[in-house]
Short mmCIF file of C-alpha atoms in Angstrom, two decimals:
data_model
loop_
_atom_site.label_atom_id
_atom_site.label_comp_id
_atom_site.label_asym_id
_atom_site.label_seq_id
_atom_site.Cartn_x
_atom_site.Cartn_y
_atom_site.Cartn_z
CA MET A 1 2.31 -2.33 -22.56
CA ARG A 2 1.00 -4.37 -19.88
CA ALA A 3 0.67 -3.55 -16.63
CA SER A 4 -2.56 -5.16 -15.59
CA PHE A 5 -2.27 -7.86 -14.17
CA GLN A 6 -1.22 -11.07 -14.31
CA TYR A 7 -3.42 -14.81 -12.59
CA LEU A 8 0.24 -16.82 -13.49
CA GLY A 9 -1.36 -18.71 -11.00
CA ARG A 10 -4.74 -20.00 -12.71
CA GLY A 11 -5.00 -23.45 -12.88
CA SER A 12 -2.98 -23.44 -9.25
CA TRP A 13 -3.86 -26.32 -6.44
CA LEU A 14 -4.08 -22.30 -4.13
CA ALA A 15 -5.24 -20.29 -6.99
CA ALA A 16 -8.47 -23.10 -6.58
CA ARG A 17 -7.85 -22.51 -1.83
CA ASP A 18 -10.87 -19.54 -0.91
CA PRO A 19 -9.40 -15.86 -1.58
CA ARG A 20 -9.97 -15.24 2.24
CA VAL A 21 -6.83 -17.72 3.19
CA THR A 22 -4.35 -16.42 0.92
CA LEU A 23 -5.24 -13.08 1.95
CA LEU A 24 -5.20 -14.21 5.33
CA ALA A 25 -2.33 -17.34 5.12
CA ALA A 26 0.27 -13.52 4.11
CA VAL A 27 -1.13 -11.60 6.37
CA ALA A 28 -0.29 -13.97 9.55
CA PHE A 29 3.30 -15.30 7.66
CA VAL A 30 3.94 -11.45 8.18
CA VAL A 31 2.97 -10.52 11.19
CA GLY A 32 4.57 -13.80 11.93
CA ALA A 33 8.03 -13.72 10.64
CA ILE A 34 8.68 -9.90 12.01
CA GLN A 35 9.06 -11.16 15.60
CA LEU A 36 11.42 -13.41 14.82
CA ARG A 37 15.03 -12.39 14.54
CA ASP A 38 16.91 -15.40 15.09
CA ALA A 39 19.11 -16.37 11.41
CA ARG A 40 18.10 -20.15 11.99
CA GLN A 41 14.58 -19.14 12.21
CA LEU A 42 13.51 -17.45 9.12
CA LEU A 43 15.84 -20.09 7.41
CA VAL A 44 12.75 -22.55 8.25
CA ALA A 45 10.49 -19.54 7.63
CA LEU A 46 11.79 -18.55 3.81
CA ILE A 47 12.20 -22.94 3.14
CA LEU A 48 7.96 -23.00 4.84
CA ALA A 49 7.41 -19.61 2.68
CA LEU A 50 9.10 -20.88 -0.34
CA LEU A 51 6.68 -23.84 -0.30
CA TYR A 52 3.67 -22.16 0.11
CA TYR A 53 5.06 -19.96 -3.01
CA ALA A 54 5.79 -23.65 -5.00
CA LEU A 55 1.62 -23.96 -4.36
CA ALA A 56 0.70 -20.81 -6.85
CA GLY A 57 2.02 -22.90 -9.57
CA ILE A 58 3.66 -19.38 -10.95
CA PRO A 59 5.44 -19.91 -14.31
CA PHE A 60 8.76 -18.78 -12.95
CA ARG A 61 10.12 -17.90 -16.36
CA ARG A 62 7.10 -14.62 -15.68
CA VAL A 63 8.75 -13.74 -12.80
CA ARG A 64 11.95 -14.79 -12.87
CA PHE A 65 13.04 -10.89 -13.23
CA GLN A 66 10.71 -10.59 -10.65
CA TRP A 67 13.22 -11.64 -8.58
CA ILE A 68 16.73 -11.13 -9.85
CA TYR A 69 15.71 -7.78 -9.35
CA LEU A 70 14.23 -7.49 -5.42
CA THR A 71 16.43 -10.67 -4.86
CA ILE A 72 19.20 -8.17 -6.03
CA THR A 73 17.27 -4.87 -4.05
CA ILE A 74 17.48 -7.17 -0.79
CA VAL A 75 21.10 -7.54 -0.26
CA LEU A 76 21.82 -4.75 -1.48
CA ILE A 77 19.81 -2.77 1.26
CA ALA A 78 21.36 -4.67 3.62
CA GLY A 79 24.51 -4.14 2.81
CA ILE A 80 24.08 -1.21 2.89
CA ASN A 81 22.37 -1.28 5.80
CA THR A 82 25.60 -3.67 7.59
CA ILE A 83 27.67 -0.64 6.57
CA ILE A 84 26.06 2.44 8.28
CA THR A 85 25.08 0.27 11.31
CA GLY A 86 28.45 -1.64 11.96
CA GLY A 87 26.62 -4.84 13.28
CA ARG A 88 25.29 -2.05 16.25
CA ALA A 89 21.64 -2.86 16.30
CA GLY A 90 18.65 -4.81 17.81
CA GLY A 91 20.19 -7.98 19.67
CA PHE A 92 24.51 -7.01 18.90
CA ALA A 93 23.35 -2.85 20.00
CA THR A 94 25.59 -3.25 22.74
CA ALA A 95 27.60 -6.50 22.25
CA ASP A 96 31.83 -6.33 21.79
CA LEU A 97 31.45 -6.07 17.53
CA HIS A 98 34.02 -8.51 15.95
CA VAL A 99 35.94 -6.42 12.63
CA LEU A 100 36.41 -8.53 9.95
CA PHE A 101 37.93 -5.82 7.68
CA ARG A 102 36.84 -2.59 7.24
CA LEU A 103 35.75 -1.35 3.44
CA PRO A 104 39.18 0.71 1.40
CA LEU A 105 36.78 4.01 1.09
CA LEU A 106 35.21 4.19 3.25
CA GLN A 107 37.41 2.37 5.67
CA ALA A 108 34.27 1.37 7.50
CA PRO A 109 34.18 -1.35 9.34
CA ILE A 110 32.54 -4.90 8.15
CA THR A 111 31.60 -6.78 11.37
CA ALA A 112 31.19 -9.99 12.06
CA GLU A 113 27.73 -9.24 13.71
CA ALA A 114 26.55 -6.11 10.87
CA ILE A 115 26.29 -9.89 8.67
CA SER A 116 24.31 -11.40 11.03
CA LEU A 117 22.34 -8.89 10.94
CA SER A 118 22.18 -8.75 7.02
CA ALA A 119 22.10 -12.59 7.15
CA SER A 120 18.77 -11.85 8.94
CA GLN A 121 17.25 -9.14 7.21
CA THR A 122 18.13 -9.76 3.79
CA LEU A 123 15.53 -14.30 4.90
CA ARG A 124 13.04 -12.36 6.22
CA PHE A 125 12.66 -10.18 3.16
CA LEU A 126 12.29 -12.95 0.65
CA ALA A 127 10.31 -15.32 2.81
CA PHE A 128 7.80 -12.11 2.76
CA VAL A 129 8.46 -11.54 -1.19
CA ALA A 130 7.81 -15.65 -1.11
CA VAL A 131 3.89 -15.54 0.68
CA SER A 132 2.82 -12.08 -0.85
CA LEU A 133 3.61 -12.92 -5.07
CA PRO A 134 0.37 -14.93 -4.87
CA VAL A 135 -1.63 -12.06 -3.36
CA ALA A 136 -0.28 -10.87 -6.67
CA TYR A 137 -0.55 -13.49 -9.65
CA ALA A 138 -2.24 -16.52 -7.92
CA MET A 139 -6.16 -15.37 -6.75
CA ALA A 140 -8.30 -13.60 -8.85
CA PRO A 141 -8.03 -10.15 -9.66
CA GLY A 142 -12.40 -10.32 -9.02
CA ASP A 143 -12.10 -12.09 -5.84
CA PHE A 144 -9.92 -9.36 -3.81
CA ALA A 145 -13.42 -7.26 -2.79
CA VAL A 146 -15.36 -10.42 -2.68
CA ALA A 147 -12.79 -11.04 -0.55
CA MET A 148 -12.19 -8.54 1.39
CA ARG A 149 -15.60 -7.74 2.29
CA ARG A 150 -16.16 -11.16 3.51
CA LEU A 151 -13.43 -10.46 5.97
CA GLY A 152 -15.74 -8.17 7.29
CA LEU A 153 -14.72 -4.78 5.06
CA PRO A 154 -17.41 -2.14 4.76
CA ASP A 155 -19.19 -2.70 1.58
CA ARG A 156 -18.18 0.87 0.60
CA ALA A 157 -14.86 0.27 1.32
CA ALA A 158 -15.08 -3.26 -0.50
CA PHE A 159 -16.79 -1.43 -3.79
CA THR A 160 -13.68 1.10 -3.88
CA LEU A 161 -11.73 -1.25 -4.04
CA ASP A 162 -13.33 -3.54 -6.97
CA LEU A 163 -13.99 0.13 -7.85
CA THR A 164 -9.52 0.73 -8.78
CA ILE A 165 -8.91 -2.24 -9.73
CA ARG A 166 -11.66 -2.54 -12.58
CA PHE A 167 -9.89 1.04 -13.69
CA LEU A 168 -6.41 1.24 -13.42
CA PRO A 169 -5.89 -1.09 -17.01
CA THR A 170 -8.12 1.23 -18.36
CA LEU A 171 -6.02 4.17 -16.79
CA VAL A 172 -3.13 2.83 -18.10
CA ASN A 173 -4.13 2.03 -21.54
CA GLU A 174 -4.50 6.16 -21.54
CA PHE A 175 -0.87 6.77 -19.96
CA ALA A 176 -0.26 4.87 -22.78
CA GLU A 177 -1.97 5.94 -24.95
CA THR A 178 -1.47 9.88 -24.64
CA ILE A 179 2.68 9.29 -23.86
CA ASP A 180 2.28 8.22 -27.72
CA ALA A 181 0.59 11.27 -28.49
CA GLN A 182 2.64 13.46 -27.23
CA ARG A 183 5.13 11.38 -29.34
CA VAL A 184 3.96 11.38 -31.96
CA ARG A 185 4.30 15.78 -31.41
CA GLY A 186 8.19 14.91 -30.83
CA TRP A 187 7.71 14.82 -27.07
CA ASP A 188 9.36 11.94 -25.09
CA PRO A 189 7.63 12.41 -21.79
CA LEU A 190 10.02 9.56 -20.74
CA ALA A 191 13.21 10.73 -21.88
CA HIS A 192 16.07 11.08 -19.82
CA GLY A 193 18.51 13.52 -19.26
CA GLY A 194 17.95 17.01 -16.58
CA GLY A 195 17.50 17.21 -12.86
CA PRO A 196 14.06 15.83 -11.32
CA VAL A 197 12.43 19.03 -11.97
CA THR A 198 12.72 18.51 -15.11
CA ARG A 199 11.63 15.32 -15.93
CA ILE A 200 8.68 16.85 -13.90
CA ARG A 201 7.95 19.36 -16.35
CA ARG A 202 8.68 17.01 -19.01
CA ILE A 203 6.03 14.83 -17.48
CA ALA A 204 2.90 17.07 -16.64
CA PRO A 205 1.54 16.93 -20.29
CA ILE A 206 0.97 13.48 -19.70
CA PHE A 207 -0.04 13.40 -16.08
CA VAL A 208 -2.83 16.71 -15.78
CA PRO A 209 -4.36 15.75 -19.19
CA VAL A 210 -5.02 12.15 -17.95
CA ILE A 211 -6.51 12.56 -14.53
CA ILE A 212 -8.21 15.27 -15.07
CA GLY A 213 -9.45 13.59 -17.22
CA SER A 214 -10.25 10.95 -15.90
CA ILE A 215 -12.10 12.98 -12.54
CA ALA A 216 -13.94 14.57 -15.33
CA GLY A 217 -15.08 11.65 -16.23
CA ALA A 218 -16.03 10.33 -13.13
CA GLU A 219 -19.39 11.87 -13.91
CA ASP A 220 -20.36 8.99 -15.45
CA THR A 221 -19.75 6.98 -12.78
CA ILE A 222 -21.58 7.70 -10.15
CA ASP A 223 -24.47 9.24 -11.81
CA ALA A 224 -25.41 5.66 -12.84
CA MET A 225 -25.04 4.86 -9.03
CA ASP A 226 -26.55 7.07 -7.82
CA LEU A 227 -29.18 6.28 -9.92
CA ARG A 228 -28.92 2.66 -9.51
CA GLY A 229 -29.48 3.63 -5.91
CA PHE A 230 -25.91 3.17 -4.50
CA GLY A 231 -25.55 2.71 -0.96
CA VAL A 232 -29.33 3.39 -0.03
CA GLY A 233 -29.64 -1.06 1.02
CA ARG A 234 -27.25 -4.21 1.82
CA ARG A 235 -25.39 -5.24 -0.61
CA THR A 236 -25.15 -8.28 -1.91
CA TRP A 237 -22.55 -9.83 -4.25
CA LEU A 238 -23.32 -12.44 -7.01
CA ARG A 239 -19.52 -14.30 -5.61
CA GLU A 240 -20.15 -16.70 -3.32
CA LEU A 241 -16.97 -18.26 -1.43
CA ARG A 242 -17.18 -21.04 0.68
CA PHE A 243 -14.76 -22.57 3.12
CA ARG A 244 -13.28 -26.65 1.84
CA PRO A 245 -10.98 -28.53 4.45
CA MET A 246 -8.41 -28.21 2.34
CA ASP A 247 -8.55 -23.96 3.29
CA TRP A 248 -9.23 -24.62 6.97
CA LEU A 249 -5.96 -26.57 6.90
CA LEU A 250 -4.29 -24.30 5.03
CA LEU A 251 -4.99 -21.19 7.47
CA GLY A 252 -4.57 -23.59 10.39
CA LEU A 253 -0.83 -24.33 9.49
CA PHE A 254 -0.17 -20.20 9.24
CA LEU A 255 -2.07 -19.54 12.60
CA ALA A 256 0.29 -21.96 14.05
CA PHE A 257 3.55 -21.01 12.76
CA LEU A 258 2.01 -17.33 14.00
CA VAL A 259 1.69 -18.93 17.64
CA LEU A 260 4.81 -20.47 17.15
CA ALA A 261 6.50 -16.90 16.23
CA THR A 262 4.32 -14.77 18.76
CA TYR A 263 5.74 -17.77 21.24
CA LEU A 264 9.36 -17.55 20.71
CA ASN A 265 9.59 -14.06 20.14
CA LEU A 266 7.38 -13.20 23.72
CA SER A 267 9.70 -16.29 25.44
CA GLY A 268 12.99 -14.25 24.87
CA ASN A 269 14.07 -17.55 22.50
CA SER A 270 14.08 -15.59 18.61
CA ARG A 271 17.08 -13.18 19.56
CA HIS A 272 19.71 -11.78 16.58
CA TYR A 273 22.31 -14.76 16.45
CA LEU A 274 25.72 -13.72 15.91
CA LEU A 275 26.59 -16.58 12.90
CA PRO A 276 29.48 -18.93 14.10
CA PHE A 277 31.65 -19.56 11.07
CA LEU A 278 32.87 -15.04 11.25
CA VAL A 279 34.15 -15.09 14.27
CA GLY A 280 35.50 -18.53 14.30
CA GLY A 281 32.65 -21.29 16.29
CA MET B 1 -16.93 29.70 -5.03
CA THR B 2 -14.63 26.96 -7.03
CA THR B 3 -14.42 23.67 -4.61
CA THR B 4 -11.05 22.85 -5.16
CA THR B 5 -12.01 20.69 -2.29
CA MET B 6 -14.87 18.74 -1.40
CA GLY B 7 -18.36 21.00 -0.59
CA GLU B 8 -19.16 21.14 3.14
CA SER B 9 -22.77 19.68 2.67
CA GLU B 10 -20.50 16.37 2.22
CA GLY B 11 -18.58 16.42 5.42
CA THR B 12 -15.31 15.50 5.33
CA TRP B 13 -15.08 12.38 6.39
CA SER B 14 -18.32 10.73 4.35
CA VAL B 15 -18.46 8.46 2.23
CA SER B 16 -20.27 9.08 -0.19
CA THR B 17 -21.13 7.63 -3.80
CA ARG B 18 -18.97 10.79 -4.66
CA VAL B 19 -15.71 10.21 -1.78
CA ILE B 20 -15.73 6.44 -3.41
CA VAL B 21 -15.16 6.67 -7.18
CA TYR B 22 -12.86 9.52 -6.73
CA ALA B 23 -10.83 7.35 -4.37
CA ALA B 24 -10.94 4.82 -6.74
CA ILE B 25 -9.60 7.14 -9.26
CA GLY B 26 -7.15 8.28 -6.92
CA ALA B 27 -5.47 4.71 -6.04
CA ALA B 28 -5.90 3.61 -9.78
CA LEU B 29 -3.93 6.42 -11.23
CA TYR B 30 -1.35 6.77 -8.05
CA ALA B 31 -1.17 3.07 -9.43
CA ALA B 32 -0.86 3.55 -13.02
CA ALA B 33 1.17 5.96 -12.90
CA GLY B 34 3.51 5.16 -10.15
CA TYR B 35 3.66 1.68 -12.88
CA PHE B 36 5.45 4.48 -15.56
CA SER B 37 7.05 7.35 -13.69
CA PHE B 38 9.98 5.27 -11.31
CA PHE B 39 13.30 7.42 -11.96
CA ALA B 40 15.33 5.35 -10.86
CA GLN B 41 16.58 4.62 -6.86
CA ILE B 42 18.45 6.94 -5.57
CA PRO B 43 21.99 5.93 -4.66
CA GLY B 44 22.97 4.58 -0.67
CA THR B 45 19.57 4.84 0.03
CA GLU B 46 17.19 1.82 0.96
CA GLY B 47 15.23 1.36 -1.56
CA VAL B 48 13.82 4.23 -1.89
CA TYR B 49 12.87 5.85 -5.70
CA LEU B 50 12.18 9.40 -7.64
CA ARG B 51 8.73 9.12 -7.42
CA PRO B 52 7.24 11.90 -10.02
CA ALA B 53 3.62 10.41 -9.98
CA TYR B 54 3.08 10.60 -5.86
CA GLY B 55 2.26 14.22 -6.80
CA ILE B 56 -1.53 12.82 -7.88
CA LEU B 57 -1.40 11.19 -4.07
CA THR B 58 -1.46 14.69 -2.38
CA PHE B 59 -3.53 16.28 -4.90
CA PHE B 60 -6.26 13.97 -4.84
CA GLY B 61 -6.58 14.15 -0.74
CA PHE B 62 -5.80 18.21 -1.15
CA ALA B 63 -8.55 18.48 -2.98
CA PHE B 64 -11.20 15.62 -2.07
CA GLY B 65 -10.41 14.91 1.45
CA PRO B 66 -9.22 12.90 3.96
CA VAL B 67 -10.91 9.57 3.42
CA VAL B 68 -9.89 10.01 -0.91
CA GLY B 69 -6.20 10.78 0.17
CA PHE B 70 -6.06 8.17 2.19
CA VAL B 71 -7.26 5.89 0.05
CA THR B 72 -5.74 6.88 -2.71
CA GLY B 73 -2.06 6.44 -0.85
CA LEU B 74 -3.04 3.39 1.01
CA VAL B 75 -4.30 1.18 -2.02
CA GLY B 76 -2.86 2.93 -5.02
CA ASN B 77 1.19 2.16 -3.62
CA ALA B 78 -0.14 -1.91 -2.33
CA LEU B 79 -1.39 -1.64 -6.69
CA ALA B 80 1.26 -0.39 -7.38
CA ASP B 81 4.20 -2.29 -5.55
CA THR B 82 1.60 -4.98 -7.37
CA LEU B 83 2.39 -4.43 -10.85
CA THR B 84 6.36 -4.40 -10.43
CA GLY B 85 6.78 -7.40 -9.24
CA SER B 86 6.67 -7.43 -4.73
CA GLY B 87 3.45 -7.88 -4.44
CA PRO B 88 0.83 -6.04 -1.71
CA VAL B 89 1.81 -7.30 1.12
CA THR B 90 5.78 -7.17 1.41
CA SER B 91 6.06 -3.77 2.19
CA TRP B 92 3.09 -3.09 3.20
CA TRP B 93 4.35 -0.25 6.03
CA TRP B 94 5.01 1.61 2.80
CA SER B 95 1.34 1.91 1.45
CA VAL B 96 0.30 2.00 5.08
CA ALA B 97 2.85 5.89 5.30
CA ASN B 98 1.75 6.69 2.03
CA GLY B 99 -2.51 6.88 3.34
CA LEU B 100 -1.24 8.61 6.15
CA ALA B 101 0.37 11.00 3.44
CA GLY B 102 -2.78 11.74 1.68
CA LEU B 103 -4.82 11.60 4.30
CA LEU B 104 -3.59 14.24 5.66
CA ALA B 105 -3.08 16.51 2.57
CA GLY B 106 -6.84 16.35 3.19
CA VAL B 107 -7.27 17.66 6.39
CA PHE B 108 -4.67 19.88 6.13
CA GLY B 109 -6.24 20.72 2.20
CA ALA B 110 -10.41 20.94 4.23
CA ARG B 111 -8.94 23.12 7.58
CA TRP B 112 -7.44 25.58 6.05
CA ILE B 113 -9.18 26.27 2.47
CA SER B 114 -12.66 28.45 2.33
CA GLY B 115 -12.60 29.99 -0.25
CA GLY B 116 -9.84 32.49 -2.23
CA SER B 117 -8.40 33.00 -5.86
CA SER B 118 -7.06 29.43 -7.25
CA SER B 119 -3.47 30.43 -7.53
CA LEU B 120 -3.87 31.48 -3.36
CA ARG B 121 -4.85 27.56 -2.82
CA ALA B 122 -2.61 26.77 -5.38
CA VAL B 123 0.55 27.97 -3.02
CA VAL B 124 -1.92 26.77 -0.01
CA SER B 125 -1.71 23.35 -1.47
CA VAL B 126 2.08 23.06 -1.75
CA THR B 127 2.24 23.51 2.10
CA ALA B 128 -0.23 20.69 3.36
CA ALA B 129 0.98 18.08 0.39
CA VAL B 130 4.77 19.05 1.07
CA LEU B 131 3.45 18.97 5.40
CA ALA B 132 1.31 15.94 4.78
CA THR B 133 4.82 14.58 3.21
CA ALA B 134 6.99 15.31 6.34
CA ILE B 135 4.10 13.92 8.73
CA GLY B 136 2.98 10.73 6.84
CA PHE B 137 6.20 9.25 6.20
CA LEU B 138 6.72 9.00 9.86
CA PHE B 139 5.74 5.96 10.40
CA ILE B 140 8.05 3.98 8.07
CA TRP B 141 9.86 4.51 11.95
CA ILE B 142 7.41 0.65 13.13
CA GLU B 143 10.54 -0.67 10.92
CA LEU B 144 12.66 -0.52 14.34
CA VAL B 145 9.94 -3.33 15.19
CA ILE B 146 9.42 -4.24 11.45
CA GLN B 147 13.05 -4.33 11.34
CA PRO B 148 15.26 -4.46 14.18
CA GLU B 149 18.04 -5.12 12.07
CA LEU B 150 17.62 -1.40 10.92
CA GLY B 151 19.20 1.48 13.20
CA ALA B 152 17.55 4.32 13.53
CA GLN B 153 20.70 6.34 11.29
CA THR B 154 19.80 3.56 9.13
CA ILE B 155 15.77 4.30 9.00
CA LEU B 156 16.44 8.32 9.04
CA TRP B 157 19.71 8.94 6.80
CA ALA B 158 18.83 6.15 4.49
CA GLU B 159 14.91 5.82 3.69
CA TYR B 160 13.64 9.07 5.93
CA VAL B 161 15.08 11.90 4.37
CA PRO B 162 15.22 10.97 1.05
CA THR B 163 12.18 9.83 1.03
CA VAL B 164 10.69 13.42 2.11
CA VAL B 165 13.21 15.59 0.06
CA SER B 166 12.08 13.87 -3.25
CA ASN B 167 9.41 13.26 -2.08
CA GLY B 168 8.29 16.38 -1.29
CA VAL B 169 10.14 17.68 -4.26
CA PHE B 170 7.88 16.01 -6.28
CA ALA B 171 4.71 17.07 -4.06
CA ALA B 172 5.71 20.13 -4.58
CA ILE B 173 5.75 20.75 -7.67
CA LEU B 174 2.68 18.25 -8.82
CA THR B 175 0.36 19.53 -6.36
CA PRO B 176 -0.60 23.04 -7.38
CA ILE B 177 -0.37 22.20 -11.22
CA LEU B 178 -3.30 19.39 -10.22
CA VAL B 179 -5.16 22.32 -8.69
CA LEU B 180 -4.39 25.08 -11.28
CA ALA B 181 -6.08 22.25 -14.20
CA TRP B 182 -9.03 21.93 -11.82
CA ASP B 183 -10.46 24.64 -10.87
CA PRO B 184 -11.54 25.08 -13.58
CA VAL B 185 -12.13 22.35 -14.37
CA SER B 186 -14.49 21.67 -11.65
CA GLU B 187 -16.57 25.73 -12.03
CA GLN B 188 -17.79 24.30 -15.03
CA LEU B 189 -18.87 20.83 -13.71
CA GLY B 190 -20.71 22.83 -10.67
CA ARG B 191 -18.45 20.83 -8.42
#
């Protein structure tokens, strides 16, 4: 069972950047894209996000499943929203709707406005994914905590993050081993069938020993940290981070995107756009 | 007295070594268990999954305090999203909602528990877990700003209600089981 972080973008141009840039770029992009409503602008944002994603050098065959799964999920979410709102949301809340057809069984109207809203929603989410995946795959797992510390997170919070990332592979292995051990005894905790209560009862023999064992075992870590005087003085980090010109350039581009998106939003130039080909325009 | 909650000497909001380690273990467990126990998407919802591991979050908040609960939810959910392939930033507001639910479970645990039997604590933990879930996940209404294409009806019926109901059921079942399992161990450890 492989469930630890995969550094798929190792050696890429983006992986060579300061990890703070990767984090700040994702945040700046998400905050900017949230403010955009117009599907045309969101399409441009998605193209920019995909160009950025390409810099991460993540082999497509390794993330093909994620992209397919996420795309289907996002389209399904947008589709359900289309049916529920019927187009009466966002910038079209009070607009006259253009009904294109009705769903056969539900008789729910599918409107041009609803499809236009779905387009905006889908494009924005796909763009989120494109800037988020490099954080997961093109940053060295060991850089998360030090990057957060250098971005101003307190030492204790950064160390908590560091410790979490260190614990994760061990605990995943413990879950896998416990599942195997129970299966050897003829108990299949991940078997299909049954309602939620039955399923929870089925996984309790996995969760309880792993969780309680982990907490009890944490005493050793706590003692070791206390004995080494954790938290009594200013903490230093072995890894040093330094911004290079390319880091500033990349960060500047994302900040420019954020400023532009904020301007478009505040000036009223990013409203929901009715796709003209749906209404014969 | 057994100590299902943090000792009073440490304070509800203090960030001691113990809080840091418990928070890290909680977040890692929540992420790892989430990875193993994603059951299925609830049909007709906006990507809401049945996730029995949710009970881990409310247990850590209830048993070890609001700081541990918040980190367990926020970091654990972001890591689970990373492990399952969507990245930590894509749905950040769900991670914040998880964090708030854990924080509230810790606040309720710290306020409502000052002794009593393990059984009583288990019963109280159910109420705390369900209430924390219902209140904490109100944060997802921020989608009215983040995704203005979603109507209030969609958020209510396709996201908030299915999430609170499914997570509430899982929390109501798993939290007391873990409280009852942890109490004797914590006594043995002198915690």
